[in-house]
GROMACS .gro file of C-alpha atoms in nm:
model
  481
    1MET     CA    1   0.001  -0.001  -0.002
    2THR     CA    2   0.136   0.347  -0.097
    3VAL     CA    3   0.158   0.649   0.118
    4ASN     CA    4  -0.130   0.788  -0.084
    5ASP     CA    5  -0.339   0.499  -0.017
    6ASP     CA    6  -0.272   0.523   0.354
    7VAL     CA    7  -0.378   0.892   0.354
    8LEU     CA    8  -0.692   0.815   0.167
    9THR     CA    9  -0.781   0.511   0.391
   10ASN     CA   10  -0.729   0.741   0.699
   11TRP     CA   11  -0.945   1.009   0.550
   12ASN     CA   12  -1.229   0.756   0.453
   13SER     CA   13  -1.210   0.624   0.811
   14ARG     CA   14  -1.247   0.956   0.966
   15GLU     CA   15  -1.538   1.044   0.726
   16GLU     CA   16  -1.721   0.721   0.841
   17ILE     CA   17  -1.689   0.824   1.198
   18ALA     CA   18  -1.802   1.186   1.141
   19GLU     CA   19  -2.098   1.050   0.952
   20SER     CA   20  -2.191   0.825   1.246
   21MET     CA   21  -2.178   1.140   1.472
   22ILE     CA   22  -2.444   1.336   1.278
   23PRO     CA   23  -2.750   1.141   1.389
   24ILE     CA   24  -2.643   1.137   1.754
   25ILE     CA   25  -2.576   1.518   1.745
   26GLY     CA   26  -2.917   1.552   1.593
   27ARG     CA   27  -3.112   1.344   1.828
   28LEU     CA   28  -2.943   1.522   2.126
   29HIS     CA   29  -3.045   1.861   1.990
   30ARG     CA   30  -3.409   1.771   1.892
   31GLU     CA   31  -3.490   1.532   2.194
   32LYS     CA   32  -3.289   1.665   2.466
   33ASP     CA   33  -3.236   2.035   2.366
   34VAL     CA   34  -2.853   1.972   2.396
   35THR     CA   35  -2.617   2.160   2.167
   36VAL     CA   36  -2.295   1.976   2.114
   37LEU     CA   37  -2.002   2.202   2.058
   38LEU     CA   38  -1.630   2.171   1.970
   39TYR     CA   39  -1.428   2.437   2.126
   40SER     CA   40  -1.732   2.657   2.133
   41ARG     CA   41  -1.829   2.586   1.766
   42SER     CA   42  -2.174   2.407   1.730
   43LEU     CA   43  -2.167   2.079   1.554
   44VAL     CA   44  -2.557   2.084   1.516
   45ASN     CA   45  -2.675   2.041   1.147
   46LYS     CA   46  -2.310   2.034   1.027
   47SER     CA   47  -2.187   1.820   0.736
   48VAL     CA   48  -1.934   1.537   0.744
   49VAL     CA   49  -1.670   1.766   0.604
   50SER     CA   50  -1.761   2.054   0.838
   51ILE     CA   51  -1.732   1.829   1.135
   52LEU     CA   52  -1.384   1.714   1.018
   53LYS     CA   53  -1.281   2.069   0.943
   54THR     CA   54  -1.389   2.196   1.294
   55HIS     CA   55  -1.182   1.920   1.443
   56ARG     CA   56  -0.876   2.019   1.240
   57PHE     CA   57  -0.921   2.381   1.335
   58ALA     CA   58  -0.844   2.281   1.684
   59ARG     CA   59  -0.478   2.279   1.597
   60GLN     CA   60  -0.467   2.651   1.567
   61ILE     CA   61  -0.584   2.715   1.920
   62ALA     CA   62  -0.491   2.390   2.120
   63GLY     CA   63  -0.157   2.325   1.940
   64GLY     CA   64  -0.269   1.992   1.789
   65GLU     CA   65  -0.553   1.848   1.563
   66LEU     CA   66  -0.828   1.679   1.751
   67SER     CA   67  -0.946   1.367   1.594
   68VAL     CA   68  -1.296   1.240   1.570
   69THR     CA   69  -1.171   0.907   1.703
   70GLU     CA   70  -1.092   1.105   2.019
   71THR     CA   71  -1.435   1.281   2.065
   72LEU     CA   72  -1.669   1.002   1.947
   73PRO     CA   73  -1.643   0.817   2.271
   74PHE     CA   74  -1.753   1.119   2.469
   75LEU     CA   75  -2.056   1.174   2.228
   76ARG     CA   76  -2.168   0.817   2.268
   77ALA     CA   77  -2.136   0.845   2.645
   78LEU     CA   78  -2.367   1.136   2.650
   79THR     CA   79  -2.646   0.925   2.493
   80SER     CA   80  -2.654   0.711   2.801
   81LEU     CA   81  -2.719   1.020   3.029
   82ASP     CA   82  -3.064   1.173   3.113
   83LEU     CA   83  -2.944   1.516   2.997
   84GLY     CA   84  -3.137   1.843   3.051
   85PRO     CA   85  -3.111   2.143   2.823
   86SER     CA   86  -2.737   2.238   2.800
   87GLN     CA   87  -2.442   2.297   2.578
   88ILE     CA   88  -2.161   2.038   2.589
   89ASP     CA   89  -1.819   2.087   2.448
   90LEU     CA   90  -1.653   1.770   2.323
   91GLY     CA   91  -1.330   1.946   2.269
   92MET     CA   92  -1.309   2.051   2.639
   93LEU     CA   93  -1.419   1.713   2.740
   94ALA     CA   94  -1.144   1.540   2.545
   95ALA     CA   95  -0.879   1.795   2.651
   96THR     CA   96  -0.957   1.780   3.018
   97TYR     CA   97  -0.970   1.387   3.016
   98LYS     CA   98  -0.623   1.372   2.880
   99ASN     CA   99  -0.508   1.566   3.181
  100ASP     CA  100  -0.705   1.369   3.431
  101THR     CA  101  -0.492   1.123   3.616
  102ARG     CA  102  -0.763   0.931   3.811
  103GLY     CA  103  -0.804   0.631   3.576
  104LEU     CA  104  -1.166   0.708   3.517
  105THR     CA  105  -1.329   0.551   3.205
  106VAL     CA  106  -1.460   0.788   2.937
  107GLU     CA  107  -1.816   0.719   3.054
  108GLU     CA  108  -1.729   0.798   3.423
  109PHE     CA  109  -1.550   1.117   3.349
  110THR     CA  110  -1.823   1.238   3.105
  111ALA     CA  111  -2.107   1.186   3.367
  112GLU     CA  112  -1.888   1.372   3.631
  113ALA     CA  113  -1.815   1.656   3.390
  114VAL     CA  114  -2.176   1.723   3.281
  115ALA     CA  115  -2.324   1.637   3.636
  116GLY     CA  116  -2.502   1.977   3.642
  117ALA     CA  117  -2.705   1.870   3.329
  118VAL     CA  118  -2.840   1.549   3.481
  119GLY     CA  119  -3.030   1.452   3.797
  120PRO     CA  120  -3.243   1.676   4.009
  121ASP     CA  121  -3.073   1.990   3.934
  122LYS     CA  122  -3.093   1.974   3.552
  123LEU     CA  123  -3.301   2.232   3.357
  124GLU     CA  124  -3.645   2.138   3.241
  125ARG     CA  125  -3.755   2.187   2.885
  126ARG     CA  126  -3.991   2.481   2.869
  127GLU     CA  127  -4.212   2.649   2.624
  128PRO     CA  128  -4.028   2.874   2.367
  129ARG     CA  129  -4.024   3.263   2.426
  130ASP     CA  130  -4.170   3.475   2.147
  131VAL     CA  131  -3.951   3.689   1.972
  132VAL     CA  132  -4.034   3.987   1.722
  133LEU     CA  133  -3.778   4.159   1.493
  134TYR     CA  134  -3.854   4.529   1.423
  135GLY     CA  135  -3.694   4.593   1.109
  136PHE     CA  136  -3.556   4.334   0.852
  137GLY     CA  137  -3.229   4.465   0.720
  138ARG     CA  138  -2.874   4.317   0.740
  139ILE     CA  139  -2.885   4.245   1.118
  140GLY     CA  140  -3.261   4.162   1.107
  141ARG     CA  141  -3.227   3.893   0.857
  142LEU     CA  142  -2.907   3.725   1.016
  143LEU     CA  143  -3.093   3.732   1.346
  144ALA     CA  144  -3.385   3.559   1.165
  145ARG     CA  145  -3.150   3.290   1.032
  146LEU     CA  146  -3.011   3.232   1.375
  147LEU     CA  147  -3.346   3.205   1.550
  148VAL     CA  148  -3.476   2.971   1.287
  149GLU     CA  149  -3.162   2.760   1.316
  150LYS     CA  150  -3.206   2.741   1.709
  151ALA     CA  151  -3.561   2.647   1.666
  152GLY     CA  152  -3.486   2.290   1.565
  153SER     CA  153  -3.530   2.149   1.919
  154GLY     CA  154  -3.861   2.328   1.949
  155ASN     CA  155  -3.755   2.509   2.258
  156GLY     CA  156  -3.573   2.819   2.357
  157LEU     CA  157  -3.660   3.107   2.139
  158ARG     CA  158  -3.937   3.118   1.865
  159LEU     CA  159  -3.938   3.384   1.593
  160ARG     CA  160  -4.315   3.492   1.555
  161ALA     CA  161  -4.301   3.807   1.344
  162VAL     CA  162  -4.114   4.064   1.176
  163VAL     CA  163  -4.238   4.439   1.151
  164VAL     CA  164  -4.151   4.643   0.844
  165ARG     CA  165  -4.276   4.929   0.633
  166LYS     CA  166  -4.489   4.814   0.343
  167GLY     CA  167  -4.298   4.836   0.028
  168LYS     CA  168  -4.426   4.854  -0.324
  169GLY     CA  169  -4.497   4.561  -0.543
  170ASP     CA  170  -4.418   4.202  -0.424
  171ASP     CA  171  -4.297   4.313  -0.088
  172LEU     CA  172  -4.349   3.963   0.084
  173VAL     CA  173  -4.187   3.778  -0.195
  174LYS     CA  174  -3.883   4.008  -0.205
  175ARG     CA  175  -3.824   4.012   0.174
  176ALA     CA  176  -3.838   3.624   0.159
  177SER     CA  177  -3.599   3.622  -0.137
  178LEU     CA  178  -3.355   3.841   0.063
  179LEU     CA  179  -3.367   3.604   0.363
  180ARG     CA  180  -3.300   3.312   0.119
  181ARG     CA  181  -3.013   3.460  -0.059
  182ASP     CA  182  -2.724   3.673   0.073
  183SER     CA  183  -2.445   3.803  -0.130
  184ILE     CA  184  -2.199   3.786   0.172
  185HIS     CA  185  -2.337   3.509   0.394
  186GLY     CA  186  -2.457   3.270   0.121
  187GLN     CA  187  -2.768   3.070   0.082
  188PHE     CA  188  -3.020   3.009   0.368
  189ASN     CA  189  -2.962   2.669   0.522
  190GLY     CA  190  -3.292   2.508   0.458
  191THR     CA  191  -3.621   2.583   0.270
  192ILE     CA  192  -3.836   2.922   0.261
  193THR     CA  193  -4.188   2.944   0.127
  194VAL     CA  194  -4.419   3.239   0.126
  195ASP     CA  195  -4.796   3.224   0.222
  196GLU     CA  196  -4.926   3.563   0.082
  197ALA     CA  197  -5.282   3.497   0.216
  198THR     CA  198  -5.160   3.526   0.582
  199ASN     CA  199  -4.851   3.745   0.506
  200THR     CA  200  -4.629   3.467   0.656
  201ILE     CA  201  -4.277   3.346   0.563
  202ILE     CA  202  -4.218   2.988   0.644
  203ALA     CA  203  -3.848   2.911   0.708
  204ASN     CA  204  -3.764   2.552   0.803
  205GLY     CA  205  -4.111   2.505   0.953
  206THR     CA  206  -4.096   2.840   1.145
  207ALA     CA  207  -4.400   3.066   1.054
  208ILE     CA  208  -4.287   3.421   1.068
  209ARG     CA  209  -4.574   3.669   1.038
  210VAL     CA  210  -4.474   3.987   0.841
  211ILE     CA  211  -4.650   4.296   1.010
  212TYR     CA  212  -4.663   4.620   0.819
  213SER     CA  213  -4.639   4.924   1.027
  214ASP     CA  214  -4.482   5.270   1.010
  215ASP     CA  215  -4.535   5.344   1.375
  216PRO     CA  216  -4.461   5.098   1.670
  217THR     CA  217  -4.745   5.252   1.889
  218THR     CA  218  -5.011   5.125   1.633
  219VAL     CA  219  -4.939   4.745   1.667
  220ASP     CA  220  -5.125   4.510   1.912
  221TYR     CA  221  -4.914   4.197   1.895
  222THR     CA  222  -5.166   4.007   2.089
  223GLU     CA  223  -5.382   4.015   1.782
  224TYR     CA  224  -5.124   3.786   1.619
  225GLY     CA  225  -5.118   3.544   1.916
  226ILE     CA  226  -4.782   3.694   2.042
  227ASN     CA  227  -4.759   3.716   2.410
  228ASP     CA  228  -4.467   3.813   2.661
  229ALA     CA  229  -4.234   3.861   2.377
  230ILE     CA  230  -3.887   4.010   2.332
  231LEU     CA  231  -3.880   4.271   2.055
  232VAL     CA  232  -3.552   4.335   1.888
  233ASP     CA  233  -3.518   4.670   1.732
  234ASN     CA  234  -3.282   4.661   1.433
  235THR     CA  235  -3.377   5.006   1.296
  236GLY     CA  236  -3.165   5.222   1.523
  237ILE     CA  237  -3.431   5.493   1.489
  238TRP     CA  238  -3.497   5.506   1.859
  239ARG     CA  239  -3.193   5.475   2.094
  240ASP     CA  240  -3.307   5.633   2.430
  241ARG     CA  241  -3.563   5.483   2.678
  242GLU     CA  242  -3.843   5.732   2.576
  243GLY     CA  243  -3.823   5.624   2.205
  244LEU     CA  244  -3.776   5.256   2.272
  245SER     CA  245  -4.059   5.253   2.512
  246LYS     CA  246  -4.286   5.299   2.219
  247HIS     CA  247  -4.241   4.919   2.145
  248LEU     CA  248  -4.382   4.821   2.489
  249ARG     CA  249  -4.717   4.738   2.330
  250PRO     CA  250  -4.964   4.450   2.418
  251GLY     CA  251  -4.769   4.132   2.367
  252ILE     CA  252  -4.427   4.276   2.412
  253ALA     CA  253  -4.240   4.240   2.756
  254LYS     CA  254  -3.888   4.344   2.672
  255VAL     CA  255  -3.692   4.551   2.409
  256VAL     CA  256  -3.351   4.481   2.282
  257LEU     CA  257  -3.171   4.748   2.075
  258THR     CA  258  -2.899   4.639   1.813
  259ALA     CA  259  -2.728   4.984   1.833
  260PRO     CA  260  -2.547   5.174   2.123
  261GLY     CA  261  -2.814   5.291   2.364
  262LYS     CA  262  -2.823   5.653   2.496
  263GLY     CA  263  -2.901   5.790   2.827
  264ASP     CA  264  -2.973   5.545   3.098
  265VAL     CA  265  -3.027   5.247   2.867
  266PRO     CA  266  -2.795   4.965   2.964
  267ASN     CA  267  -2.529   4.880   2.707
  268ILE     CA  268  -2.468   4.499   2.726
  269VAL     CA  269  -2.187   4.305   2.591
  270HIS     CA  270  -2.265   3.931   2.636
  271GLY     CA  271  -1.981   3.761   2.827
  272VAL     CA  272  -1.881   4.064   3.010
  273ASN     CA  273  -2.175   4.241   3.178
  274HIS     CA  274  -2.477   4.047   3.074
  275ASP     CA  275  -2.512   3.926   3.437
  276THR     CA  276  -2.585   4.296   3.544
  277ILE     CA  277  -2.914   4.305   3.368
  278LYS     CA  278  -3.179   4.355   3.625
  279PRO     CA  279  -3.478   4.107   3.595
  280ASP     CA  280  -3.730   4.382   3.569
  281GLU     CA  281  -3.541   4.583   3.307
  282GLN     CA  282  -3.747   4.626   3.006
  283ILE     CA  283  -3.504   4.803   2.778
  284ILE     CA  284  -3.142   4.711   2.694
  285SER     CA  285  -2.894   4.778   2.432
  286CYS     CA  286  -2.646   4.539   2.275
  287ALA     CA  287  -2.410   4.833   2.201
  288SER     CA  288  -2.217   4.825   1.870
  289CYS     CA  289  -2.042   4.548   1.668
  290THR     CA  290  -1.721   4.721   1.752
  291THR     CA  291  -1.777   4.763   2.119
  292ASN     CA  292  -1.854   4.377   2.132
  293ALA     CA  293  -1.526   4.321   1.954
  294ILE     CA  294  -1.305   4.512   2.167
  295VAL     CA  295  -1.451   4.486   2.518
  296PRO     CA  296  -1.415   4.105   2.591
  297PRO     CA  297  -1.027   4.116   2.499
  298LEU     CA  298  -0.990   4.440   2.669
  299LYS     CA  299  -1.134   4.281   2.987
  300ALA     CA  300  -0.911   3.970   2.941
  301MET     CA  301  -0.599   4.201   2.918
  302ALA     CA  302  -0.710   4.423   3.208
  303ASP     CA  303  -0.783   4.122   3.439
  304GLU     CA  304  -0.436   3.980   3.377
  305TYR     CA  305  -0.212   4.286   3.330
  306GLY     CA  306  -0.406   4.592   3.427
  307VAL     CA  307  -0.469   4.853   3.154
  308LEU     CA  308  -0.361   5.227   3.212
  309ARG     CA  309  -0.485   5.374   2.894
  310GLY     CA  310  -0.562   5.255   2.541
  311HIS     CA  311  -0.659   5.358   2.177
  312VAL     CA  312  -0.872   5.155   1.946
  313GLU     CA  313  -0.858   5.212   1.566
  314THR     CA  314  -1.122   5.031   1.375
  315VAL     CA  315  -1.078   4.952   1.005
  316HIS     CA  316  -1.447   4.888   0.936
  317SER     CA  317  -1.621   4.754   0.646
  318TYR     CA  318  -1.877   4.988   0.472
  319THR     CA  319  -2.241   4.981   0.578
  320ASN     CA  320  -2.578   5.083   0.441
  321ASP     CA  321  -2.572   5.415   0.608
  322GLN     CA  322  -2.297   5.536   0.359
  323ASN     CA  323  -2.372   5.626  -0.002
  324LEU     CA  324  -2.293   5.391  -0.286
  325LEU     CA  325  -2.187   5.686  -0.493
  326ASP     CA  326  -2.100   6.047  -0.399
  327ASN     CA  327  -2.419   6.227  -0.281
  328TYR     CA  328  -2.540   6.435   0.010
  329HIS     CA  329  -2.514   6.281   0.354
  330SER     CA  330  -2.583   6.441   0.686
  331SER     CA  331  -2.247   6.318   0.836
  332ASP     CA  332  -1.899   6.436   0.731
  333ARG     CA  333  -1.726   6.225   0.460
  334ARG     CA  334  -1.996   5.944   0.468
  335GLY     CA  335  -2.159   6.085   0.144
  336ARG     CA  336  -1.851   5.989  -0.054
  337ALA     CA  337  -1.864   5.657  -0.250
  338ALA     CA  338  -1.833   5.360   0.005
  339ALA     CA  339  -1.698   5.113  -0.231
  340LEU     CA  340  -1.439   5.339  -0.372
  341ASN     CA  341  -1.283   5.519  -0.085
  342MET     CA  342  -1.131   5.484   0.259
  343VAL     CA  343  -1.348   5.710   0.481
  344ILE     CA  344  -1.232   5.851   0.815
  345THR     CA  345  -1.522   5.857   1.066
  346GLU     CA  346  -1.606   5.839   1.425
  347THR     CA  347  -1.678   5.550   1.649
  348GLY     CA  348  -1.868   5.547   1.964
  349ALA     CA  349  -1.710   5.217   2.084
  350ALA     CA  350  -1.441   5.372   2.293
  351SER     CA  351  -1.686   5.571   2.499
  352ALA     CA  352  -1.925   5.278   2.529
  353VAL     CA  353  -1.647   5.074   2.710
  354ALA     CA  354  -1.709   5.268   3.030
  355LYS     CA  355  -2.076   5.137   3.029
  356ALA     CA  356  -1.967   4.783   2.983
  357LEU     CA  357  -1.657   4.794   3.205
  358PRO     CA  358  -1.734   5.044   3.470
  359ASP     CA  359  -1.453   4.927   3.688
  360LEU     CA  360  -1.187   4.996   3.417
  361LYS     CA  361  -1.053   5.346   3.504
  362ALA     CA  362  -0.833   5.357   3.204
  363LYS     CA  363  -0.907   5.618   2.941
  364ILE     CA  364  -0.976   5.457   2.610
  365SER     CA  365  -0.996   5.668   2.294
  366GLY     CA  366  -1.108   5.560   1.948
  367SER     CA  367  -1.144   5.654   1.581
  368SER     CA  368  -1.259   5.468   1.280
  369ILE     CA  369  -1.180   5.420   0.900
  370ARG     CA  370  -1.442   5.267   0.667
  371VAL     CA  371  -1.289   5.073   0.389
  372PRO     CA  372  -1.412   4.924   0.057
  373VAL     CA  373  -1.511   4.572   0.188
  374PRO     CA  374  -1.883   4.460   0.249
  375ASP     CA  375  -1.816   4.265   0.577
  376VAL     CA  376  -1.559   4.179   0.842
  377SER     CA  377  -1.364   4.455   1.019
  378ILE     CA  378  -1.054   4.469   1.234
  379ALA     CA  379  -0.987   4.653   1.557
  380ILE     CA  380  -0.631   4.767   1.645
  381LEU     CA  381  -0.626   4.787   2.024
  382ASN     CA  382  -0.327   4.973   2.150
  383LEU     CA  383  -0.282   4.937   2.526
  384GLN     CA  384  -0.052   5.061   2.793
  385LEU     CA  385  -0.043   4.791   3.060
  386ALA     CA  386   0.016   4.827   3.430
  387ARG     CA  387   0.310   4.588   3.408
  388GLU     CA  388   0.569   4.459   3.167
  389THR     CA  389   0.517   4.135   2.981
  390THR     CA  390   0.631   3.944   2.670
  391ARG     CA  391   0.454   3.852   2.342
  392GLU     CA  392   0.478   3.485   2.429
  393GLU     CA  393   0.294   3.546   2.766
  394VAL     CA  394   0.027   3.751   2.611
  395LEU     CA  395  -0.033   3.495   2.333
  396ASP     CA  396  -0.052   3.209   2.582
  397HIS     CA  397  -0.292   3.401   2.793
  398LEU     CA  398  -0.532   3.502   2.512
  399ARG     CA  399  -0.513   3.142   2.367
  400GLU     CA  400  -0.619   3.008   2.707
  401VAL     CA  401  -0.891   3.275   2.732
  402SER     CA  402  -1.032   3.158   2.399
  403LEU     CA  403  -1.037   2.797   2.513
  404THR     CA  404  -1.128   2.775   2.870
  405SER     CA  405  -1.256   3.099   3.014
  406PRO     CA  406  -1.608   3.238   3.043
  407LEU     CA  407  -1.523   3.450   2.743
  408ARG     CA  408  -1.453   3.158   2.517
  409ARG     CA  409  -1.774   3.227   2.319
  410GLN     CA  410  -1.675   3.592   2.264
  411ILE     CA  411  -1.299   3.548   2.197
  412ASP     CA  412  -1.154   3.330   1.916
  413PHE     CA  413  -0.783   3.283   1.820
  414THR     CA  414  -0.598   3.221   1.506
  415ASN     CA  415  -0.237   3.179   1.428
  416ALA     CA  416  -0.294   3.125   1.051
  417PRO     CA  417   0.003   3.303   0.880
  418ASP     CA  418  -0.195   3.418   0.591
  419ALA     CA  419  -0.528   3.513   0.746
  420VAL     CA  420  -0.732   3.790   0.572
  421SER     CA  421  -1.072   3.940   0.633
  422ASN     CA  422  -1.273   3.715   0.420
  423ASP     CA  423  -1.160   3.406   0.625
  424PHE     CA  424  -1.375   3.534   0.901
  425ILE     CA  425  -1.715   3.583   0.737
  426GLY     CA  426  -1.953   3.384   0.942
  427SER     CA  427  -1.757   3.371   1.260
  428ARG     CA  428  -1.975   3.349   1.566
  429HIS     CA  429  -1.735   3.506   1.791
  430ALA     CA  430  -1.739   3.865   1.890
  431SER     CA  431  -1.371   3.911   1.798
  432ILE     CA  432  -1.081   3.685   1.679
  433VAL     CA  433  -0.719   3.746   1.803
  434ASP     CA  434  -0.471   3.745   1.529
  435ALA     CA  435  -0.170   3.590   1.686
  436GLY     CA  436   0.069   3.671   1.396
  437ALA     CA  437   0.001   4.035   1.419
  438LEU     CA  438   0.029   4.080   1.804
  439LYS     CA  439   0.296   4.318   1.909
  440VAL     CA  440   0.425   4.347   2.277
  441ASP     CA  441   0.714   4.583   2.388
  442GLY     CA  442   0.750   4.597   2.760
  443ASP     CA  443   0.423   4.751   2.904
  444ASN     CA  444   0.278   4.820   2.551
  445ALA     CA  445   0.061   4.569   2.376
  446ILE     CA  446  -0.110   4.606   2.030
  447LEU     CA  447  -0.381   4.356   1.967
  448TYR     CA  448  -0.535   4.304   1.617
  449LEU     CA  449  -0.889   4.175   1.652
  450TRP     CA  450  -1.092   4.062   1.347
  451TYR     CA  451  -1.470   4.052   1.382
  452ASP     CA  452  -1.758   3.979   1.153
  453ASN     CA  453  -1.941   4.307   1.221
  454GLU     CA  454  -2.272   4.150   1.080
  455PHE     CA  455  -2.290   3.783   1.195
  456GLY     CA  456  -2.061   3.770   1.493
  457TYR     CA  457  -2.251   4.068   1.631
  458SER     CA  458  -2.593   3.909   1.545
  459CYS     CA  459  -2.462   3.609   1.754
  460GLN     CA  460  -2.389   3.827   2.051
  461VAL     CA  461  -2.734   3.980   2.023
  462VAL     CA  462  -2.901   3.638   2.023
  463ARG     CA  463  -2.710   3.549   2.327
  464VAL     CA  464  -2.834   3.842   2.507
  465VAL     CA  465  -3.181   3.786   2.407
  466GLN     CA  466  -3.138   3.406   2.524
  467HIS     CA  467  -3.022   3.544   2.861
  468VAL     CA  468  -3.306   3.791   2.930
  469SER     CA  469  -3.561   3.525   2.816
  470GLY     CA  470  -3.422   3.265   3.059
  471VAL     CA  471  -3.317   3.010   2.808
  472GLU     CA  472  -2.951   3.068   2.812
  473TYR     CA  473  -2.834   2.715   2.884
  474PRO     CA  474  -2.519   2.628   3.078
  475THR     CA  475  -2.211   2.494   2.915
  476TYR     CA  476  -2.021   2.184   3.022
  477PRO     CA  477  -1.748   2.123   3.123
  478ALA     CA  478  -1.776   2.457   3.302
  479PRO     CA  479  -1.536   2.726   3.185
  480ALA     CA  480  -1.247   2.811   3.434
  481ALA     CA  481  -1.327   3.132   3.629
   0.00000   0.00000   0.00000
């Protein structure tokens, strides 16, 4: 047998193993409301090749490739347990088992590691919480995709309606088509049909009522069977408490804004300060995509090294608020053609840090340059630390944070030598540390943080919605404090 034959045989064997994992992952998701992860990446509804690629990606953050032969025994062990709703990370199970010296079997170790998801203390499955999307643009449609994807188990969150202004012509058909096809994020993963008689878009079995309205104060959501819902405002038209309170109509219990809030509206970055949301708070903001990108790594650096001051420069993809060609715009420079120019503009991310990290006394300044790419941005975070360190120490710290800390869903890590912005389209993390670009000189550290300012941010929004709805399920093994 030649070397080529050996390689192909090995690949075919791993394909077969990954194929056997798919129905197990699917049953756990549908029947138990358990999401199987691999280093914070969901394996639900993934293909054979996607499962293998996710295992191979582990080498970038854990130092070595993780094989499906290592994770399959843990997946099988999960099937023998009476699990409650949860998220279970096979990568973390395999890694911690390797370091365990007690001689436990895989089954014994797995039962111990996920003990909080079984027995009398486990969460019980509950009725899904209604969600309404007010606005159906870039973020609104990505949120719809994520909510439909998470509806597979029949629990958690349930997208009931979207509210939009009535357009001319085939409005419903065109909105369904925009949900089905996306020039950046690709085809919708599933099927979409339209019921024009009831103004409904049906996506993978989820019936989404399209409500036409120009004024939030005119809608009674109970007329559509919607109750105690969380409304996500994607328009950014209203950003203070007075304006957002217009959404608190019959059927709506809470409002979540996908833009920086003004005044006393809490600005929440999931993973950092979501636990400060008061149970009776009806209006919250998810801040901006850039705030979500910089605050988690800033917290990670501040906790370990202390931060005296910093500056963030965002090189940001253009957005719909800019002009396609030169034309009048109320803001300086944004009237110039977005796809042809680098455009210096402002960012509120630096000032928003104080709301998300009130204990951080360091002054953080910021500015932004819009550039001619449609998605994925990079934040350059220049920090003066409270003590000197080395590049190797910072890399080890951030790599460990991305793997085992409570911020592991927010911070990703890559050491790919030729990484570019397109590589991070579809990332579900708030930001990705570029190891190759990191610079450290004594007490000065410069972090380069990629982020999908559309999809990664939308994932953060969904996490906040899950938290305030009470369906944010615990992750096992529990991350290190």
